[in-house]
Amino acid sequence: MPTPTALPLSSVRLTGGVLGERVERVGTVTLLRQWEALNDRIPGAPPSHAVRNLRIAAGDETGDFDGLWFQDSDVAKWLEAACYRARFASDPILTSAMDELVDLYERAQEDDGYLHTYTQLTPGAKRWENLRDYHELYCFGHFIEAAVAHYDTTGSPRLLAVATKLANLLVKTFGAGADQIRAYPGHPELELALVKLARASGDSRYRDLADFFVRERGRSPHYFVTEAERRQEKTPPVWSYYDDQAYWQAHVPVTEQTEPRGHAVRAMYLYCAMADLARETGATDLRESCERLWREMVAKHLYVIGGVGADGPGGENFSEPYDLPDDRSYAETCAAIGLMMWARRMLDLSLDAQYADVMELALYNNVLAGLSQDACHYFYVNPLAVNPGETRRRYDCKMVKTQRVPWFGCACCPPNVARLLSSLGEYAVSRTETGLALHLFAPMHLEHAGWKLRVETEYPWQESIKITVEAAPKGEAELAIRAARADWKRAGASLGEAVDGYVRVSREWQPGDIITADIPLPIERVRAHPRVTSAAGRIALARGPVIYAVEEADHGPGLPSFGVARETELTPTWEPDAWGGVVTIAGEAMRETPPEHLYQTTANAGRETVPLRAIPYAWWGNHGEGEMRVWLRDYQS
Amino acid sequence: MPTPTALPLSSVRLTGGVLGERVERVGTVTLLRQWEALNDRIPGAPPSHAVRNLRIAAGDETGDFDGLWFQDSDVAKWLEAACYRARFASDPILTSAMDELVDLYERAQEDDGYLHTYTQLTPGAKRWENLRDYHELYCFGHFIEAAVAHYDTTGSPRLLAVATKLANLLVKTFGAGADQIRAYPGHPELELALVKLARASGDSRYRDLADFFVRERGRSPHYFVTEAERRQEKTPPVWSYYDDQAYWQAHVPVTEQTEPRGHAVRAMYLYCAMADLARETGATDLRESCERLWREMVAKHLYVIGGVGADGPGGENFSEPYDLPDDRSYAETCAAIGLMMWARRMLDLSLDAQYADVMELALYNNVLAGLSQDACHYFYVNPLAVNPGETRRRYDCKMVKTQRVPWFGCACCPPNVARLLSSLGEYAVSRTETGLALHLFAPMHLEHAGWKLRVETEYPWQESIKITVEAAPKGEAELAIRAARADWKRAGASLGEAVDGYVRVSREWQPGDIITADIPLPIERVRAHPRVTSAAGRIALARGPVIYAVEEADHGPGLPSFGVARETELTPTWEPDAWGGVVTIAGEAMRETPPEHLYQTTANAGRETVPLRAIPYAWWGNHGEGEMRVWLRDYQS
């Protein structure tokens, strides 16, 4: 088995800056508040019932299961995040909650290893009865990820034992054997978790089961069709209507899939497992499939904010190529998290900055947007244009919230964003066969295998990056740094050309070595492919990885015609008092003067100029409800 | 009771041209084909079961009711259309069908006058149980309209007798009396029908009941709320979710309604009744309410193709002001028909061309689009932009068809467009207190009350109009002609300025008098209010009342960036071989060259020029499936 490329999480300590501060707030605010939500103690928020389901299954309480089929996963994702947090700081409430959960899981688990409160508590529900919809395998996956994180953090074998007992049941139950179920999960997630468990336990049967699930998917006869016939299902669920088996990425075997299709989060988690297995087993067919799907996604399906999923009400799906509406974008927070997870795994296959660039884009825009500045309100759907009146009135925008909310009935995103941010170090740096690779730029301290590095920067607001080698392993070692269009230098001398977007320097590093760069952060006007209707004749403003938005709070209502003239000079502006400090974009904006009638045949619409204040997209919705837009009119004067 | 302003339909004979030919085709093709559809004899089309329901209710067949609550109305609208056709031409199949229906209605009617096959045939269904949803009053309305048309056409009292027996039951059942139901129809339609019946029968009780229904609507306590409580309804129907009581225009009394809201067809039919009653009773509050709602609709809710209804999947609703998406427009054919009906009634209140202009816009674009060139395929929803792949894939476009279809499960539109076109003479001309008013320009012959007029024109393709007075009543009489920006002349002398958009000339007319005009038909670039997002930075091409569209069939795929430069000269082009002859628009069009990546930061997108062929919107979809767009990019060079 190849060396895992992720560093132990505690090797990377983020020390402030945009990312570090957000991670810290997740630890001090978000996780505590989410524990309250999972225990139904937030007035006004939709009750979760998730911990209560576990208590009932453990026999501590009586009552009925409540919530969705995948309610268990909310607790597991939260526990995983809490374990990551515990590597850096101890909090008595979190510690006690973690212990309580371990105890509950142990007692809720059935004798043969099964552990899914929906199935256990719902009268008439049967195991493996509806793998397509019931999410038991998905919940197992999240539980296993939590158990591995708990073991890595605490060293206690208790939760890992529950997970291996469960995984052993799966190994026995699923497979190509005559007495086994030849199926795969309705929502991929278990596959990548089994790879993690194989690494943590050293038991390759779990990886083999992941490989079975991934390769069985999409084969004919389609398991979900057979299963539905067995259940005598009359009508398929509405959310799968338009993509049929592709909703579950089960239309053809994964090695034959050529474009991302179906439910976006499912797709991301599946592609993660495919990349994991490509790396673990050296399977080139899975690797090539990943590379092909990645190319198609980036070329035709990626929102400018680094998000995926364009068709909302029917199922959070990938749509047709270039179909990226802005007011009905799904761009689910979980899908952008899944995109980061996949990108990070693609970097394990090839140290190529195309993956890190998209990972960074998703992080600074779609993912950070999922969490409010007060760190306890969330977006599930991330629109690129909002008009609150229309959004509330229109049926086809019913999934879009105009403001972040304290919790959801379907609460997959809040613990997922906590989990992602609490493990952000794993996305910032990885180890390579010959040294270290730095993907994200943030103030941090890194300590691993003889290395001690300090990164100082105010990126993405400012251009300069300084990396100090405080200690280095003996002998020659390689530092690979994402170039990000910069000329990286050591002692005034360029470190040379980047290869695949990474500057790679092998040498005997000395304490006191300093590497610097100025990453160019010009304000850029981004244009979309002409088949993207929502962006036709429009531009988005970007600076480095940060995409900008304009809000009604700064400009008044009527943003559809709001734009910038081509020759207008735009200025990055440090605003220290805005949400603890962000760089906004100032300049002169333009909008059409409202005419008297709905339609007119005048040659030119009247225009007026107003001061522009574009704010980073992820910060929108933090000062009152109102219109918001990413794509701005591209005025010619 | 004031004089009806509609001429007897047979006084106005359309004699060719775009409208006359379409009307003729409805008589020779559409009505016959629809009779087949209503009798479930079109292979592949959704079965109607509508005539069969009547046969079962009449005792001629056994079986269960099938179809929607309002299935009866499809037959009634068809019968009404057939009666209109019978004024101009006799067809043995239509005559026999009309006779058969009269016979069926007589025998299907219950002893006390009730006649609604859904309620009569559905086990457990009770009369007046769910006035909000079950459409029995709506079906009564369409039946009464058909009966009045049958009486006017045939002089036979048989069907009118069924209608008055039914109406007498309603007069007894509904009202403010202690033993009466104080309610109103869930779908307005009965109200305007009762006004017609009052005129036909001379019995003012029917008009009074219409007045009661209209004025009771929206009063507190809300009848539909009370009724739902009585039914112990758990969840309201999805389609009403976003507008609550406004879906039914029952949120406040009609005289307090300030903006068009809710289901667009319901709104149009209700406003028709309000205008009818304003005229019949002189009620200024209803008239003012109509005028206010009209102003708001035209200022903020009217599609450029003369359609209404912007929020599709949730209920065919009016949305927020300026929310007029092009790919998810509802713009139902029935709503545009209702808009014409309302506009025509507003002309009865004020001879003001603002109403005739919108009526003409709706006719030439949204209404004509509802019927294919082969006269037997239909659009229900009329989109302003189609991309077949996206339209089929997207859940929020699920109500949009990319091609006209032979019939619908919910088949309100096909017989409605047949009914509207078969009675088009009533929209072309009306009588005033002092003479005649001409609203629409088409080749026609008019004979009424001493008048004989011949109109010769190839409008809207050509500009010239010639009206020959072949006979005139004795003494002074007024001809009012919609000015349509033309300088109308008699014997070379201008007839003077228009008042409210009509040139009105009172004189002693002589046989041989000739009135002429050239109605200016420049190609115009129409811009929408800047808050209409789908039209931002775009233009629509118009020539007179005709709005144009571009199609993939003429330009290849990739229409989102398709547009015209500001300085490009556009030329109207008579194409005699295109669908029997239409004027298309030729010139040079522009589109962006597809770049390599999804996003780029180049200053200018590459552009290429291609020949433009814009076709009249109503003709789109008649040469293969493909992309279509009305709003084109407004390029500056």
PDB file of C-alpha atoms in Angstrom, chain A residues 199-275:
ATOM      1  CA  ARG A 199      -5.492   2.401   5.933  1.00  0.00           C
ATOM      2  CA  ALA A 200      -6.254   2.844   9.629  1.00  0.00           C
ATOM      3  CA  SER A 201      -6.745  -0.855  10.355  1.00  0.00           C
ATOM      4  CA  GLY A 202      -4.350  -2.325   7.854  1.00  0.00           C
ATOM      5  CA  ASP A 203      -7.112  -4.683   6.726  1.00  0.00           C
ATOM      6  CA  SER A 204      -7.250  -4.634   2.922  1.00  0.00           C
ATOM      7  CA  ARG A 205     -10.644  -6.412   2.796  1.00  0.00           C
ATOM      8  CA  TYR A 206     -12.262  -3.045   3.386  1.00  0.00           C
ATOM      9  CA  ARG A 207     -10.449  -1.536   0.426  1.00  0.00           C
ATOM     10  CA  ASP A 208     -11.458  -4.524  -1.688  1.00  0.00           C
ATOM     11  CA  LEU A 209     -15.083  -4.008  -0.741  1.00  0.00           C
ATOM     12  CA  ALA A 210     -14.780  -0.345  -1.763  1.00  0.00           C
ATOM     13  CA  ASP A 211     -13.339  -1.510  -5.062  1.00  0.00           C
ATOM     14  CA  PHE A 212     -16.232  -3.942  -5.487  1.00  0.00           C
ATOM     15  CA  PHE A 213     -18.813  -1.233  -4.827  1.00  0.00           C
ATOM     16  CA  VAL A 214     -17.158   1.179  -7.259  1.00  0.00           C
ATOM     17  CA  ARG A 215     -16.770  -1.351 -10.045  1.00  0.00           C
ATOM     18  CA  GLU A 216     -20.157  -2.990  -9.607  1.00  0.00           C
ATOM     19  CA  ARG A 217     -21.916   0.358  -9.981  1.00  0.00           C
ATOM     20  CA  GLY A 218     -23.741   0.867 -13.261  1.00  0.00           C
ATOM     21  CA  ARG A 219     -23.423  -2.700 -14.442  1.00  0.00           C
ATOM     22  CA  SER A 220     -26.368  -4.336 -16.155  1.00  0.00           C
ATOM     23  CA  PRO A 221     -28.803  -5.583 -14.881  1.00  0.00           C
ATOM     24  CA  HIS A 222     -29.049  -2.380 -12.849  1.00  0.00           C
ATOM     25  CA  TYR A 223     -29.313  -3.267  -9.197  1.00  0.00           C
ATOM     26  CA  PHE A 224     -31.592  -0.344  -8.366  1.00  0.00           C
ATOM     27  CA  VAL A 225     -33.994  -1.394 -11.102  1.00  0.00           C
ATOM     28  CA  THR A 226     -34.072  -4.977  -9.865  1.00  0.00           C
ATOM     29  CA  GLU A 227     -34.480  -3.770  -6.309  1.00  0.00           C
ATOM     30  CA  ALA A 228     -37.330  -1.422  -7.239  1.00  0.00           C
ATOM     31  CA  GLU A 229     -39.111  -4.245  -9.042  1.00  0.00           C
ATOM     32  CA  ARG A 230     -38.706  -6.439  -5.981  1.00  0.00           C
ATOM     33  CA  ARG A 231     -40.268  -3.669  -3.880  1.00  0.00           C
ATOM     34  CA  GLN A 232     -43.030  -3.355  -6.499  1.00  0.00           C
ATOM     35  CA  GLU A 233     -42.320   0.340  -6.688  1.00  0.00           C
ATOM     36  CA  LYS A 234     -45.005   2.156  -8.663  1.00  0.00           C
ATOM     37  CA  THR A 235     -43.362   5.494  -9.461  1.00  0.00           C
ATOM     38  CA  PRO A 236     -39.688   6.342  -9.112  1.00  0.00           C
ATOM     39  CA  PRO A 237     -38.845   9.248  -6.818  1.00  0.00           C
ATOM     40  CA  VAL A 238     -39.302  12.630  -8.437  1.00  0.00           C
ATOM     41  CA  TRP A 239     -35.683  13.616  -7.915  1.00  0.00           C
ATOM     42  CA  SER A 240     -34.418  10.887 -10.219  1.00  0.00           C
ATOM     43  CA  TYR A 241     -36.932  11.502 -12.945  1.00  0.00           C
ATOM     44  CA  TYR A 242     -34.802  13.448 -15.341  1.00  0.00           C
ATOM     45  CA  ASP A 243     -31.604  11.490 -15.106  1.00  0.00           C
ATOM     46  CA  ASP A 244     -32.902   8.012 -14.377  1.00  0.00           C
ATOM     47  CA  GLN A 245     -30.011   5.786 -13.213  1.00  0.00           C
ATOM     48  CA  ALA A 246     -27.573   8.628 -13.848  1.00  0.00           C
ATOM     49  CA  TYR A 247     -28.974  10.393 -10.790  1.00  0.00           C
ATOM     50  CA  TRP A 248     -27.048   7.748  -8.806  1.00  0.00           C
ATOM     51  CA  GLN A 249     -24.131   7.649 -11.290  1.00  0.00           C
ATOM     52  CA  ALA A 250     -25.306   4.121 -12.014  1.00  0.00           C
ATOM     53  CA  HIS A 251     -26.199   4.479 -15.693  1.00  0.00           C
ATOM     54  CA  VAL A 252     -23.021   2.772 -16.931  1.00  0.00           C
ATOM     55  CA  PRO A 253     -19.930   1.372 -15.171  1.00  0.00           C
ATOM     56  CA  VAL A 254     -17.758   4.150 -13.752  1.00  0.00           C
ATOM     57  CA  THR A 255     -14.930   3.421 -16.161  1.00  0.00           C
ATOM     58  CA  GLU A 256     -17.300   4.193 -19.033  1.00  0.00           C
ATOM     59  CA  GLN A 257     -18.632   7.431 -17.590  1.00  0.00           C
ATOM     60  CA  THR A 258     -17.561  10.371 -19.706  1.00  0.00           C
ATOM     61  CA  GLU A 259     -19.335  13.365 -18.177  1.00  0.00           C
ATOM     62  CA  PRO A 260     -20.394  14.197 -14.635  1.00  0.00           C
ATOM     63  CA  ARG A 261     -24.081  13.410 -14.266  1.00  0.00           C
ATOM     64  CA  GLY A 262     -26.751  13.135 -11.635  1.00  0.00           C
ATOM     65  CA  HIS A 263     -26.752  14.274  -8.019  1.00  0.00           C
ATOM     66  CA  ALA A 264     -23.676  16.428  -7.568  1.00  0.00           C
ATOM     67  CA  VAL A 265     -22.677  15.397  -4.028  1.00  0.00           C
ATOM     68  CA  ARG A 266     -23.077  11.735  -4.898  1.00  0.00           C
ATOM     69  CA  ALA A 267     -20.881  12.324  -7.946  1.00  0.00           C
ATOM     70  CA  MET A 268     -18.131  14.048  -5.948  1.00  0.00           C
ATOM     71  CA  TYR A 269     -18.006  11.350  -3.272  1.00  0.00           C
ATOM     72  CA  LEU A 270     -17.940   8.599  -5.884  1.00  0.00           C
ATOM     73  CA  TYR A 271     -15.122  10.284  -7.816  1.00  0.00           C
ATOM     74  CA  CYS A 272     -13.215  10.634  -4.509  1.00  0.00           C
ATOM     75  CA  ALA A 273     -13.401   6.895  -4.004  1.00  0.00           C
ATOM     76  CA  MET A 274     -12.357   6.281  -7.604  1.00  0.00           C
ATOM     77  CA  ALA A 275      -9.292   8.503  -7.106  1.00  0.00           C
TER      78      ALA A 275
END
